[in-house]
Amino acid sequence: MSTEQGADAQPHAVADTVSSVVRQWQAVRPDVDTAPMEIIGRINRCAALLQQAEDAPLRRAGLTRPEFDLLGTLRRTGRELTPGDLARETFASGAAVTKRLKLLQERGFVARRPDTRDRRVSQLSLTDEGRALVDEVLPRQLAYEASVLAGLAGGRENELAALLGELLLQLEGRLGGGRA
């Protein structure tokens, strides 16, 4: 950014991958408004990069993010949940949840018991080992995530969180992605 731009410069006027894509589209299709790409493209790119990083503390604990999400959901709700409850809470398919739960149960982190009212349904809870693992990994994972965000200029994490929260509420309302 040149000094002539000064105060008029947009905070996102950085030469990132998305700005390059937007410039290319503007060159070949100047009639198309690429403004949404500047937000959605960056959200998607950030998500992809964060996914590639594989959450170092989780990886060291031998967990994937989706596995930790299941364990964390059981921990934070503090009650037994069905596989369907977990699928809704974690926005995962029933098949994916079933596969992950099987692995977590084999590793001794999740206990399964038949529901007393409907034996076709399982009630799931953390084992002592599962609870200890979540309690050990969570602070390290949050510290890792804080270090990822540490580069935001001027400590603008709260502003970004609020803006993303607004977008999420709109999307959940419009696209039906809200939790039941």
CSV table of N, CA and C in Angstrom, one decimal:
chain,number,residue,atom,x,y,z
A,1,MET,N,0.9,-1.2,0.0
A,1,MET,CA,0.0,0.0,0.0
A,1,MET,C,0.9,1.2,0.0
A,2,SER,N,0.6,2.2,-0.9
A,2,SER,CA,1.4,3.4,-1.0
A,2,SER,C,1.0,4.4,0.1
A,3,THR,N,1.9,5.3,0.4
A,3,THR,CA,1.5,6.3,1.4
A,3,THR,C,0.5,7.3,0.9
A,4,GLU,N,0.3,7.4,-0.5
A,4,GLU,CA,-0.7,8.2,-1.0
A,4,GLU,C,-2.1,7.7,-0.6
A,5,GLN,N,-2.3,6.4,-0.5
A,5,GLN,CA,-3.6,5.9,-0.1
A,5,GLN,C,-4.0,6.3,1.3
A,6,GLY,N,-3.0,6.3,2.2
A,6,GLY,CA,-3.3,6.8,3.6
A,6,GLY,C,-4.6,6.3,4.2
A,7,ALA,N,-5.3,7.3,4.7
A,7,ALA,CA,-6.5,7.0,5.5
A,7,ALA,C,-7.7,6.5,4.6
A,8,ASP,N,-7.6,6.7,3.3
A,8,ASP,CA,-8.7,6.3,2.4
A,8,ASP,C,-8.6,4.8,2.1
A,9,ALA,N,-7.5,4.2,2.5
A,9,ALA,CA,-7.2,2.7,2.1
A,9,ALA,C,-8.2,1.9,3.0
A,10,GLN,N,-8.7,0.8,2.3
A,10,GLN,CA,-9.5,-0.1,3.0
A,10,GLN,C,-8.6,-1.0,3.8
A,11,PRO,N,-9.1,-1.5,5.0
A,11,PRO,CA,-8.3,-2.3,5.9
A,11,PRO,C,-7.9,-3.7,5.2
A,12,HIS,N,-8.8,-4.1,4.2
A,12,HIS,CA,-8.6,-5.4,3.6
A,12,HIS,C,-7.8,-5.2,2.3
A,13,ALA,N,-7.3,-4.1,2.0
A,13,ALA,CA,-6.6,-3.8,0.7
A,13,ALA,C,-5.2,-4.4,0.7
A,14,VAL,N,-5.0,-5.6,1.3
A,14,VAL,CA,-3.8,-6.3,1.3
A,14,VAL,C,-3.7,-7.2,0.1
A,15,ALA,N,-2.5,-7.4,-0.3
A,15,ALA,CA,-2.3,-8.3,-1.5
A,15,ALA,C,-2.3,-9.8,-1.1
A,16,ASP,N,-3.5,-10.2,-0.8
A,16,ASP,CA,-3.6,-11.7,-0.4
A,16,ASP,C,-4.1,-12.4,-1.7
A,17,THR,N,-4.3,-13.7,-1.6
A,17,THR,CA,-4.7,-14.5,-2.7
A,17,THR,C,-6.0,-14.1,-3.3
A,18,VAL,N,-7.0,-13.7,-2.4
A,18,VAL,CA,-8.3,-13.4,-2.9
A,18,VAL,C,-8.2,-12.0,-3.7
A,19,SER,N,-7.4,-11.1,-3.2
A,19,SER,CA,-7.4,-9.8,-3.9
A,19,SER,C,-6.8,-10.0,-5.3
A,20,SER,N,-5.9,-11.0,-5.5
A,20,SER,CA,-5.4,-11.3,-6.8
A,20,SER,C,-6.5,-11.9,-7.7
A,21,VAL,N,-7.3,-12.8,-7.2
A,21,VAL,CA,-8.4,-13.4,-7.9
A,21,VAL,C,-9.4,-12.3,-8.3
A,22,VAL,N,-9.7,-11.4,-7.4
A,22,VAL,CA,-10.7,-10.4,-7.6
A,22,VAL,C,-10.2,-9.5,-8.8
A,23,ARG,N,-8.9,-9.1,-8.7
A,23,ARG,CA,-8.3,-8.3,-9.8
A,23,ARG,C,-8.4,-9.0,-11.1
A,24,GLN,N,-8.2,-10.3,-11.2
A,24,GLN,CA,-8.3,-11.0,-12.4
A,24,GLN,C,-9.7,-11.0,-12.9
A,25,TRP,N,-10.7,-11.2,-12.1
A,25,TRP,CA,-12.1,-11.2,-12.5
A,25,TRP,C,-12.5,-9.8,-13.0
A,26,GLN,N,-12.0,-8.8,-12.3
A,26,GLN,CA,-12.4,-7.4,-12.7
A,26,GLN,C,-11.8,-7.1,-14.1
A,27,ALA,N,-10.6,-7.7,-14.4
A,27,ALA,CA,-10.0,-7.4,-15.7
A,27,ALA,C,-10.8,-8.1,-16.8
A,28,VAL,N,-11.3,-9.3,-16.6
A,28,VAL,CA,-12.0,-10.0,-17.7
A,28,VAL,C,-13.5,-9.8,-17.6
A,29,ARG,N,-14.1,-9.4,-16.5
A,29,ARG,CA,-15.5,-9.1,-16.3
A,29,ARG,C,-15.7,-7.9,-15.5
A,30,PRO,N,-15.4,-6.7,-16.0
A,30,PRO,CA,-15.5,-5.5,-15.2
A,30,PRO,C,-17.0,-5.1,-14.9
A,31,ASP,N,-17.9,-5.8,-15.6
A,31,ASP,CA,-19.3,-5.5,-15.4
A,31,ASP,C,-19.9,-6.3,-14.2
A,32,VAL,N,-19.1,-7.2,-13.6
A,32,VAL,CA,-19.6,-8.0,-12.5
A,32,VAL,C,-19.1,-7.5,-11.2
A,33,ASP,N,-20.0,-7.4,-10.2
A,33,ASP,CA,-19.6,-6.9,-8.9
A,33,ASP,C,-19.0,-8.1,-8.1
A,34,THR,N,-17.7,-8.0,-7.8
A,34,THR,CA,-16.9,-9.0,-7.2
A,34,THR,C,-16.8,-8.8,-5.7
A,35,ALA,N,-17.5,-7.8,-5.1
A,35,ALA,CA,-17.4,-7.5,-3.7
A,35,ALA,C,-17.7,-8.7,-2.8
A,36,PRO,N,-18.8,-9.5,-3.1
A,36,PRO,CA,-19.0,-10.7,-2.2
A,36,PRO,C,-17.9,-11.6,-2.1
A,37,MET,N,-17.1,-11.7,-3.2
A,37,MET,CA,-16.0,-12.6,-3.3
A,37,MET,C,-14.9,-12.2,-2.3
A,38,GLU,N,-14.9,-10.9,-2.0
A,38,GLU,CA,-13.8,-10.4,-1.1
A,38,GLU,C,-14.1,-10.9,0.3
A,39,ILE,N,-15.3,-11.2,0.7
A,39,ILE,CA,-15.7,-11.7,2.0
A,39,ILE,C,-15.7,-13.2,2.0
A,40,ILE,N,-16.6,-13.8,1.1
A,40,ILE,CA,-16.8,-15.2,1.1
A,40,ILE,C,-15.5,-15.9,0.7
A,41,GLY,N,-14.8,-15.4,-0.3
A,41,GLY,CA,-13.5,-16.0,-0.7
A,41,GLY,C,-12.5,-16.0,0.4
A,42,ARG,N,-12.4,-14.9,1.2
A,42,ARG,CA,-11.5,-14.9,2.3
A,42,ARG,C,-11.9,-15.9,3.4
A,43,ILE,N,-13.2,-15.9,3.7
A,43,ILE,CA,-13.7,-16.9,4.7
A,43,ILE,C,-13.3,-18.3,4.3
A,44,ASN,N,-13.6,-18.6,3.0
A,44,ASN,CA,-13.3,-20.0,2.5
A,44,ASN,C,-11.8,-20.3,2.5
A,45,ARG,N,-11.0,-19.3,2.1
A,45,ARG,CA,-9.5,-19.5,2.1
A,45,ARG,C,-9.0,-19.7,3.5
A,46,CYS,N,-9.5,-18.8,4.5
A,46,CYS,CA,-9.1,-19.0,5.9
A,46,CYS,C,-9.5,-20.4,6.4
A,47,ALA,N,-10.7,-20.8,6.1
A,47,ALA,CA,-11.1,-22.1,6.6
A,47,ALA,C,-10.2,-23.2,6.0
A,48,ALA,N,-9.9,-23.1,4.7
A,48,ALA,CA,-9.1,-24.1,4.1
A,48,ALA,C,-7.7,-24.2,4.7
A,49,LEU,N,-7.1,-23.0,5.0
A,49,LEU,CA,-5.8,-22.9,5.6
A,49,LEU,C,-5.8,-23.4,7.0
A,50,LEU,N,-6.8,-23.1,7.8
A,50,LEU,CA,-6.9,-23.6,9.1
A,50,LEU,C,-7.1,-25.1,9.1
A,51,GLN,N,-7.8,-25.6,8.2
A,51,GLN,CA,-8.0,-27.0,8.1
A,51,GLN,C,-6.7,-27.7,7.8
A,52,GLN,N,-5.9,-27.1,6.9
A,52,GLN,CA,-4.6,-27.7,6.5
A,52,GLN,C,-3.7,-27.7,7.7
A,53,ALA,N,-3.8,-26.7,8.5
A,53,ALA,CA,-2.9,-26.7,9.7
A,53,ALA,C,-3.1,-27.8,10.6
A,54,GLU,N,-4.3,-28.4,10.6
A,54,GLU,CA,-4.6,-29.6,11.3
A,54,GLU,C,-4.6,-29.5,12.8
A,55,ASP,N,-4.7,-28.3,13.3
A,55,ASP,CA,-4.8,-28.1,14.8
A,55,ASP,C,-3.8,-28.8,15.5
A,56,ALA,N,-2.6,-28.3,15.6
A,56,ALA,CA,-1.4,-29.0,16.2
A,56,ALA,C,-1.7,-29.6,17.5
A,57,PRO,N,-2.3,-29.0,18.5
A,57,PRO,CA,-2.5,-29.7,19.8
A,57,PRO,C,-3.5,-30.9,19.7
A,58,LEU,N,-4.4,-30.8,18.8
A,58,LEU,CA,-5.3,-32.0,18.6
A,58,LEU,C,-4.5,-33.1,17.9
A,59,ARG,N,-3.7,-32.8,16.9
A,59,ARG,CA,-2.9,-33.8,16.2
A,59,ARG,C,-2.0,-34.5,17.2
A,60,ARG,N,-1.4,-33.7,18.1
A,60,ARG,CA,-0.5,-34.3,19.1
A,60,ARG,C,-1.2,-35.3,20.0
A,61,ALA,N,-2.5,-35.0,20.3
A,61,ALA,CA,-3.3,-35.8,21.1
A,61,ALA,C,-3.9,-37.0,20.4
A,62,GLY,N,-3.6,-37.1,19.0
A,62,GLY,CA,-4.1,-38.2,18.2
A,62,GLY,C,-5.6,-38.0,17.8
A,63,LEU,N,-6.0,-36.8,17.8
A,63,LEU,CA,-7.4,-36.5,17.5
A,63,LEU,C,-7.5,-35.6,16.2
A,64,THR,N,-8.6,-35.8,15.5
A,64,THR,CA,-9.0,-34.9,14.4
A,64,THR,C,-9.9,-33.8,15.0
A,65,ARG,N,-10.1,-32.7,14.3
A,65,ARG,CA,-11.0,-31.7,14.7
A,65,ARG,C,-12.4,-32.3,14.9
A,66,PRO,N,-13.0,-33.1,13.9
A,66,PRO,CA,-14.3,-33.6,14.1
A,66,PRO,C,-14.4,-34.5,15.3
A,67,GLU,N,-13.4,-35.3,15.6
A,67,GLU,CA,-13.4,-36.1,16.8
A,67,GLU,C,-13.5,-35.3,18.1
A,68,PHE,N,-12.6,-34.3,18.1
A,68,PHE,CA,-12.6,-33.4,19.3
A,68,PHE,C,-13.9,-32.6,19.4
A,69,ASP,N,-14.5,-32.3,18.3
A,69,ASP,CA,-15.9,-31.6,18.4
A,69,ASP,C,-16.9,-32.5,19.1
A,70,LEU,N,-16.9,-33.8,18.8
A,70,LEU,CA,-17.8,-34.8,19.4
A,70,LEU,C,-17.5,-34.8,20.9
A,71,LEU,N,-16.2,-35.0,21.2
A,71,LEU,CA,-15.8,-35.1,22.7
A,71,LEU,C,-16.2,-33.8,23.4
A,72,GLY,N,-15.8,-32.7,22.8
A,72,GLY,CA,-16.1,-31.4,23.4
A,72,GLY,C,-17.6,-31.2,23.6
A,73,THR,N,-18.4,-31.6,22.6
A,73,THR,CA,-19.9,-31.5,22.8
A,73,THR,C,-20.4,-32.3,24.0
A,74,LEU,N,-19.9,-33.5,24.1
A,74,LEU,CA,-20.3,-34.3,25.3
A,74,LEU,C,-19.8,-33.6,26.6
A,75,ARG,N,-18.6,-33.0,26.6
A,75,ARG,CA,-18.1,-32.4,27.8
A,75,ARG,C,-18.9,-31.1,28.1
A,76,ARG,N,-19.1,-30.3,27.1
A,76,ARG,CA,-19.7,-28.9,27.4
A,76,ARG,C,-21.2,-29.0,27.8
A,77,THR,N,-21.9,-30.0,27.2
A,77,THR,CA,-23.3,-30.2,27.5
A,77,THR,C,-23.5,-30.8,28.9
A,78,GLY,N,-22.5,-31.6,29.3
A,78,GLY,CA,-22.6,-32.2,30.6
A,78,GLY,C,-23.7,-33.3,30.8
A,79,ARG,N,-24.2,-33.8,29.7
A,79,ARG,CA,-25.2,-34.8,29.8
A,79,ARG,C,-25.1,-35.8,28.7
A,80,GLU,N,-25.8,-36.9,28.8
A,80,GLU,CA,-25.7,-37.9,27.7
A,80,GLU,C,-26.4,-37.4,26.5
A,81,LEU,N,-25.9,-37.8,25.4
A,81,LEU,CA,-26.5,-37.3,24.1
A,81,LEU,C,-26.7,-38.6,23.2
A,82,THR,N,-27.6,-38.5,22.3
A,82,THR,CA,-27.7,-39.5,21.3
A,82,THR,C,-26.8,-39.2,20.1
A,83,PRO,N,-26.6,-40.2,19.2
A,83,PRO,CA,-25.8,-39.9,18.0
A,83,PRO,C,-26.5,-38.8,17.2
A,84,GLY,N,-27.8,-38.8,17.1
A,84,GLY,CA,-28.5,-37.7,16.4
A,84,GLY,C,-28.3,-36.4,17.0
A,85,ASP,N,-28.3,-36.3,18.4
A,85,ASP,CA,-28.0,-35.0,19.1
A,85,ASP,C,-26.6,-34.5,18.7
A,86,LEU,N,-25.7,-35.4,18.6
A,86,LEU,CA,-24.3,-35.0,18.3
A,86,LEU,C,-24.2,-34.6,16.9
A,87,ALA,N,-24.9,-35.2,16.0
A,87,ALA,CA,-24.9,-34.8,14.6
A,87,ALA,C,-25.4,-33.4,14.4
A,88,ARG,N,-26.5,-33.1,15.1
A,88,ARG,CA,-27.1,-31.8,15.1
A,88,ARG,C,-26.2,-30.7,15.7
A,89,GLU,N,-25.6,-31.0,16.8
A,89,GLU,CA,-24.7,-30.1,17.5
A,89,GLU,C,-23.4,-29.8,16.7
A,90,THR,N,-22.9,-30.8,16.0
A,90,THR,CA,-21.6,-30.7,15.3
A,90,THR,C,-21.8,-30.4,13.8
A,91,PHE,N,-23.0,-30.4,13.3
A,91,PHE,CA,-23.3,-30.1,11.9
A,91,PHE,C,-22.6,-31.2,11.0
A,92,ALA,N,-22.6,-32.4,11.5
A,92,ALA,CA,-22.0,-33.6,10.8
A,92,ALA,C,-23.1,-34.5,10.4
A,93,SER,N,-22.9,-35.4,9.4
A,93,SER,CA,-23.9,-36.4,9.0
A,93,SER,C,-23.9,-37.5,10.0
A,94,GLY,N,-25.1,-38.1,10.1
A,94,GLY,CA,-25.2,-39.3,11.0
A,94,GLY,C,-24.2,-40.3,10.8
A,95,ALA,N,-23.9,-40.6,9.5
A,95,ALA,CA,-22.9,-41.7,9.2
A,95,ALA,C,-21.5,-41.3,9.7
A,96,ALA,N,-21.2,-40.0,9.5
A,96,ALA,CA,-19.8,-39.5,9.9
A,96,ALA,C,-19.7,-39.6,11.5
A,97,VAL,N,-20.8,-39.2,12.1
A,97,VAL,CA,-20.8,-39.3,13.6
A,97,VAL,C,-20.7,-40.7,14.1
A,98,THR,N,-21.4,-41.6,13.4
A,98,THR,CA,-21.4,-43.0,13.8
A,98,THR,C,-20.0,-43.6,13.7
A,99,LYS,N,-19.3,-43.3,12.6
A,99,LYS,CA,-18.0,-43.8,12.3
A,99,LYS,C,-17.0,-43.2,13.4
A,100,ARG,N,-17.1,-41.9,13.6
A,100,ARG,CA,-16.2,-41.3,14.6
A,100,ARG,C,-16.5,-41.8,16.0
A,101,LEU,N,-17.7,-42.0,16.4
A,101,LEU,CA,-18.0,-42.5,17.7
A,101,LEU,C,-17.5,-43.9,17.9
A,102,LYS,N,-17.6,-44.7,16.9
A,102,LYS,CA,-17.0,-46.1,16.9
A,102,LYS,C,-15.5,-46.1,17.3
A,103,LEU,N,-14.8,-45.2,16.6
A,103,LEU,CA,-13.4,-45.1,16.9
A,103,LEU,C,-13.1,-44.5,18.3
A,104,LEU,N,-13.9,-43.5,18.7
A,104,LEU,CA,-13.7,-43.0,20.0
A,104,LEU,C,-14.0,-43.9,21.1
A,105,GLN,N,-15.1,-44.7,20.9
A,105,GLN,CA,-15.4,-45.8,21.8
A,105,GLN,C,-14.3,-46.8,21.9
A,106,GLU,N,-13.8,-47.3,20.8
A,106,GLU,CA,-12.7,-48.3,20.8
A,106,GLU,C,-11.5,-47.7,21.5
A,107,ARG,N,-11.3,-46.4,21.5
A,107,ARG,CA,-10.1,-45.9,22.2
A,107,ARG,C,-10.4,-45.6,23.7
A,108,GLY,N,-11.6,-45.9,24.1
A,108,GLY,CA,-12.0,-45.7,25.5
A,108,GLY,C,-12.4,-44.3,25.9
A,109,PHE,N,-12.7,-43.5,25.0
A,109,PHE,CA,-13.1,-42.1,25.3
A,109,PHE,C,-14.6,-41.9,25.5
A,110,VAL,N,-15.4,-42.7,24.9
A,110,VAL,CA,-16.8,-42.6,24.9
A,110,VAL,C,-17.5,-43.9,25.3
A,111,ALA,N,-18.5,-43.8,26.2
A,111,ALA,CA,-19.3,-44.9,26.6
A,111,ALA,C,-20.7,-44.8,26.0
A,112,ARG,N,-21.2,-46.0,25.6
A,112,ARG,CA,-22.5,-46.1,24.9
A,112,ARG,C,-23.4,-47.0,25.8
A,113,ARG,N,-24.6,-46.6,26.0
A,113,ARG,CA,-25.6,-47.5,26.6
A,113,ARG,C,-26.9,-47.4,25.9
A,114,PRO,N,-27.7,-48.4,25.9
A,114,PRO,CA,-29.0,-48.4,25.3
A,114,PRO,C,-29.9,-47.5,26.1
A,115,ASP,N,-30.8,-46.7,25.3
A,115,ASP,CA,-31.8,-45.9,26.0
A,115,ASP,C,-32.8,-46.8,26.6
A,116,THR,N,-33.2,-46.4,27.8
A,116,THR,CA,-34.2,-47.2,28.6
A,116,THR,C,-35.6,-47.2,28.0
A,117,ARG,N,-35.9,-46.1,27.2
A,117,ARG,CA,-37.2,-46.1,26.6
A,117,ARG,C,-37.3,-46.7,25.2
A,118,ASP,N,-36.1,-46.6,24.5
A,118,ASP,CA,-36.1,-47.1,23.1
A,118,ASP,C,-34.7,-47.7,22.9
A,119,ARG,N,-34.6,-49.0,22.9
A,119,ARG,CA,-33.4,-49.7,22.9
A,119,ARG,C,-32.7,-49.6,21.5
A,120,ARG,N,-33.3,-49.1,20.5
A,120,ARG,CA,-32.7,-48.8,19.2
A,120,ARG,C,-31.8,-47.6,19.3
A,121,VAL,N,-32.0,-46.8,20.3
A,121,VAL,CA,-31.2,-45.5,20.5
A,121,VAL,C,-30.1,-45.7,21.5
A,122,SER,N,-29.0,-45.2,21.3
A,122,SER,CA,-27.9,-45.2,22.3
A,122,SER,C,-27.7,-43.9,22.9
A,123,GLN,N,-27.4,-43.9,24.2
A,123,GLN,CA,-27.1,-42.7,25.0
A,123,GLN,C,-25.5,-42.7,25.1
A,124,LEU,N,-24.9,-41.6,24.8
A,124,LEU,CA,-23.5,-41.5,24.8
A,124,LEU,C,-23.0,-40.6,25.9
A,125,SER,N,-21.9,-40.9,26.5
A,125,SER,CA,-21.3,-40.0,27.5
A,125,SER,C,-19.8,-40.2,27.4
A,126,LEU,N,-19.0,-39.3,28.0
A,126,LEU,CA,-17.6,-39.4,28.1
A,126,LEU,C,-17.2,-40.4,29.2
A,127,THR,N,-16.2,-41.1,28.9
A,127,THR,CA,-15.6,-41.9,30.0
A,127,THR,C,-14.7,-41.0,30.8
A,128,ASP,N,-14.2,-41.5,31.9
A,128,ASP,CA,-13.2,-40.7,32.7
A,128,ASP,C,-12.0,-40.3,31.8
A,129,GLU,N,-11.6,-41.2,31.0
A,129,GLU,CA,-10.4,-41.0,30.1
A,129,GLU,C,-10.8,-39.9,29.1
A,130,GLY,N,-12.0,-40.0,28.6
A,130,GLY,CA,-12.4,-39.0,27.6
A,130,GLY,C,-12.5,-37.6,28.2
A,131,ARG,N,-13.1,-37.5,29.4
A,131,ARG,CA,-13.2,-36.2,30.1
A,131,ARG,C,-11.8,-35.6,30.4
A,132,ALA,N,-10.9,-36.5,30.8
A,132,ALA,CA,-9.5,-36.0,31.1
A,132,ALA,C,-8.8,-35.5,29.9
A,133,LEU,N,-9.0,-36.2,28.7
A,133,LEU,CA,-8.4,-35.8,27.5
A,133,LEU,C,-8.9,-34.5,27.0
A,134,VAL,N,-10.2,-34.3,27.1
A,134,VAL,CA,-10.8,-33.0,26.7
A,134,VAL,C,-10.3,-31.9,27.6
A,135,ASP,N,-10.3,-32.1,28.9
A,135,ASP,CA,-9.8,-31.1,29.9
A,135,ASP,C,-8.3,-30.8,29.7
A,136,GLU,N,-7.6,-31.8,29.2
A,136,GLU,CA,-6.1,-31.5,29.0
A,136,GLU,C,-5.9,-30.8,27.7
A,137,VAL,N,-6.6,-31.2,26.6
A,137,VAL,CA,-6.4,-30.6,25.3
A,137,VAL,C,-7.0,-29.3,25.1
A,138,LEU,N,-8.1,-29.0,25.7
A,138,LEU,CA,-8.8,-27.7,25.4
A,138,LEU,C,-8.0,-26.5,25.7
A,139,PRO,N,-7.3,-26.4,26.8
A,139,PRO,CA,-6.5,-25.2,27.0
A,139,PRO,C,-5.4,-25.0,26.0
A,140,ARG,N,-4.8,-26.1,25.6
A,140,ARG,CA,-3.7,-26.1,24.6
A,140,ARG,C,-4.3,-25.7,23.3
A,141,GLN,N,-5.4,-26.2,22.9
A,141,GLN,CA,-6.0,-25.9,21.6
A,141,GLN,C,-6.4,-24.4,21.6
A,142,LEU,N,-7.0,-23.9,22.7
A,142,LEU,CA,-7.4,-22.5,22.7
A,142,LEU,C,-6.1,-21.6,22.6
A,143,ALA,N,-5.1,-22.0,23.3
A,143,ALA,CA,-3.8,-21.2,23.2
A,143,ALA,C,-3.3,-21.2,21.8
A,144,TYR,N,-3.4,-22.4,21.1
A,144,TYR,CA,-3.0,-22.5,19.7
A,144,TYR,C,-3.8,-21.5,18.8
A,145,GLU,N,-5.1,-21.6,19.0
A,145,GLU,CA,-6.0,-20.7,18.2
A,145,GLU,C,-5.8,-19.2,18.5
A,146,ALA,N,-5.5,-18.9,19.8
A,146,ALA,CA,-5.1,-17.5,20.1
A,146,ALA,C,-3.9,-17.1,19.4
A,147,SER,N,-2.9,-18.0,19.3
A,147,SER,CA,-1.6,-17.7,18.6
A,147,SER,C,-1.9,-17.4,17.1
A,148,VAL,N,-2.8,-18.2,16.5
A,148,VAL,CA,-3.2,-18.0,15.1
A,148,VAL,C,-3.8,-16.6,14.9
A,149,LEU,N,-4.6,-16.2,15.8
A,149,LEU,CA,-5.3,-14.9,15.7
A,149,LEU,C,-4.4,-13.7,16.2
A,150,ALA,N,-3.3,-14.0,16.8
A,150,ALA,CA,-2.4,-12.9,17.4
A,150,ALA,C,-2.0,-11.9,16.4
A,151,GLY,N,-1.9,-12.2,15.1
A,151,GLY,CA,-1.4,-11.3,14.1
A,151,GLY,C,-2.4,-10.2,13.7
A,152,LEU,N,-3.7,-10.3,14.2
A,152,LEU,CA,-4.6,-9.3,13.8
A,152,LEU,C,-4.2,-7.9,14.3
A,153,ALA,N,-4.2,-7.0,13.4
A,153,ALA,CA,-3.8,-5.6,13.8
A,153,ALA,C,-4.7,-5.0,14.8
A,154,GLY,N,-4.1,-4.4,15.8
A,154,GLY,CA,-4.9,-3.7,16.8
A,154,GLY,C,-5.8,-4.5,17.7
A,155,GLY,N,-5.5,-5.8,17.8
A,155,GLY,CA,-6.4,-6.6,18.7
A,155,GLY,C,-7.8,-6.6,18.3
A,156,ARG,N,-8.1,-6.8,17.0
A,156,ARG,CA,-9.5,-6.6,16.5
A,156,ARG,C,-10.3,-7.9,16.5
A,157,GLU,N,-9.9,-8.9,17.4
A,157,GLU,CA,-10.5,-10.2,17.4
A,157,GLU,C,-12.0,-10.0,17.8
A,158,ASN,N,-12.3,-9.2,18.7
A,158,ASN,CA,-13.7,-9.0,19.1
A,158,ASN,C,-14.6,-8.5,18.0
A,159,GLU,N,-14.0,-7.5,17.2
A,159,GLU,CA,-14.7,-6.9,16.1
A,159,GLU,C,-15.0,-8.0,15.0
A,160,LEU,N,-14.0,-8.8,14.7
A,160,LEU,CA,-14.1,-9.9,13.7
A,160,LEU,C,-15.1,-10.9,14.2
A,161,ALA,N,-15.0,-11.3,15.5
A,161,ALA,CA,-16.0,-12.3,16.0
A,161,ALA,C,-17.4,-11.7,15.9
A,162,ALA,N,-17.6,-10.5,16.2
A,162,ALA,CA,-19.0,-9.9,16.1
A,162,ALA,C,-19.5,-9.9,14.7
A,163,LEU,N,-18.6,-9.5,13.8
A,163,LEU,CA,-19.0,-9.5,12.3
A,163,LEU,C,-19.3,-10.9,11.8
A,164,LEU,N,-18.5,-11.8,12.2
A,164,LEU,CA,-18.7,-13.2,11.8
A,164,LEU,C,-20.0,-13.8,12.4
A,165,GLY,N,-20.2,-13.4,13.7
A,165,GLY,CA,-21.5,-13.8,14.4
A,165,GLY,C,-22.7,-13.3,13.6
A,166,GLU,N,-22.7,-12.0,13.2
A,166,GLU,CA,-23.8,-11.4,12.4
A,166,GLU,C,-24.0,-12.2,11.1
A,167,LEU,N,-22.9,-12.5,10.4
A,167,LEU,CA,-23.0,-13.3,9.2
A,167,LEU,C,-23.6,-14.7,9.5
A,168,LEU,N,-23.1,-15.3,10.5
A,168,LEU,CA,-23.6,-16.7,10.9
A,168,LEU,C,-25.1,-16.7,11.2
A,169,LEU,N,-25.5,-15.7,12.0
A,169,LEU,CA,-27.0,-15.6,12.3
A,169,LEU,C,-27.8,-15.4,11.0
A,170,GLN,N,-27.3,-14.6,10.1
A,170,GLN,CA,-28.1,-14.4,8.8
A,170,GLN,C,-28.1,-15.7,8.0
A,171,LEU,N,-27.0,-16.4,7.9
A,171,LEU,CA,-26.9,-17.7,7.2
A,171,LEU,C,-27.8,-18.8,7.8
A,172,GLU,N,-27.7,-18.8,9.2
A,172,GLU,CA,-28.5,-19.9,9.8
A,172,GLU,C,-30.0,-19.6,9.6
A,173,GLY,N,-30.4,-18.3,9.7
A,173,GLY,CA,-31.8,-18.0,9.5
A,173,GLY,C,-32.2,-18.2,8.0
A,174,ARG,N,-31.4,-17.9,7.1
A,174,ARG,CA,-31.7,-18.0,5.7
A,174,ARG,C,-31.6,-19.4,5.2
A,175,LEU,N,-30.5,-20.1,5.6
A,175,LEU,CA,-30.2,-21.4,5.0
A,175,LEU,C,-30.7,-22.5,5.9
A,176,GLY,N,-31.2,-22.2,7.1
A,176,GLY,CA,-31.7,-23.3,8.0
A,176,GLY,C,-30.6,-24.0,8.7
A,177,GLY,N,-29.4,-23.4,8.9
A,177,GLY,CA,-28.3,-24.1,9.5
A,177,GLY,C,-28.3,-24.0,11.0
A,178,GLY,N,-29.3,-23.4,11.6
A,178,GLY,CA,-29.3,-23.2,13.1
A,178,GLY,C,-29.4,-24.5,13.8
A,179,ARG,N,-29.0,-24.5,15.1
A,179,ARG,CA,-29.2,-25.7,15.9
A,179,ARG,C,-30.6,-25.8,16.4
A,180,ALA,N,-31.0,-27.0,16.6
A,180,ALA,CA,-32.3,-27.3,17.0
A,180,ALA,C,-32.4,-27.2,18.5
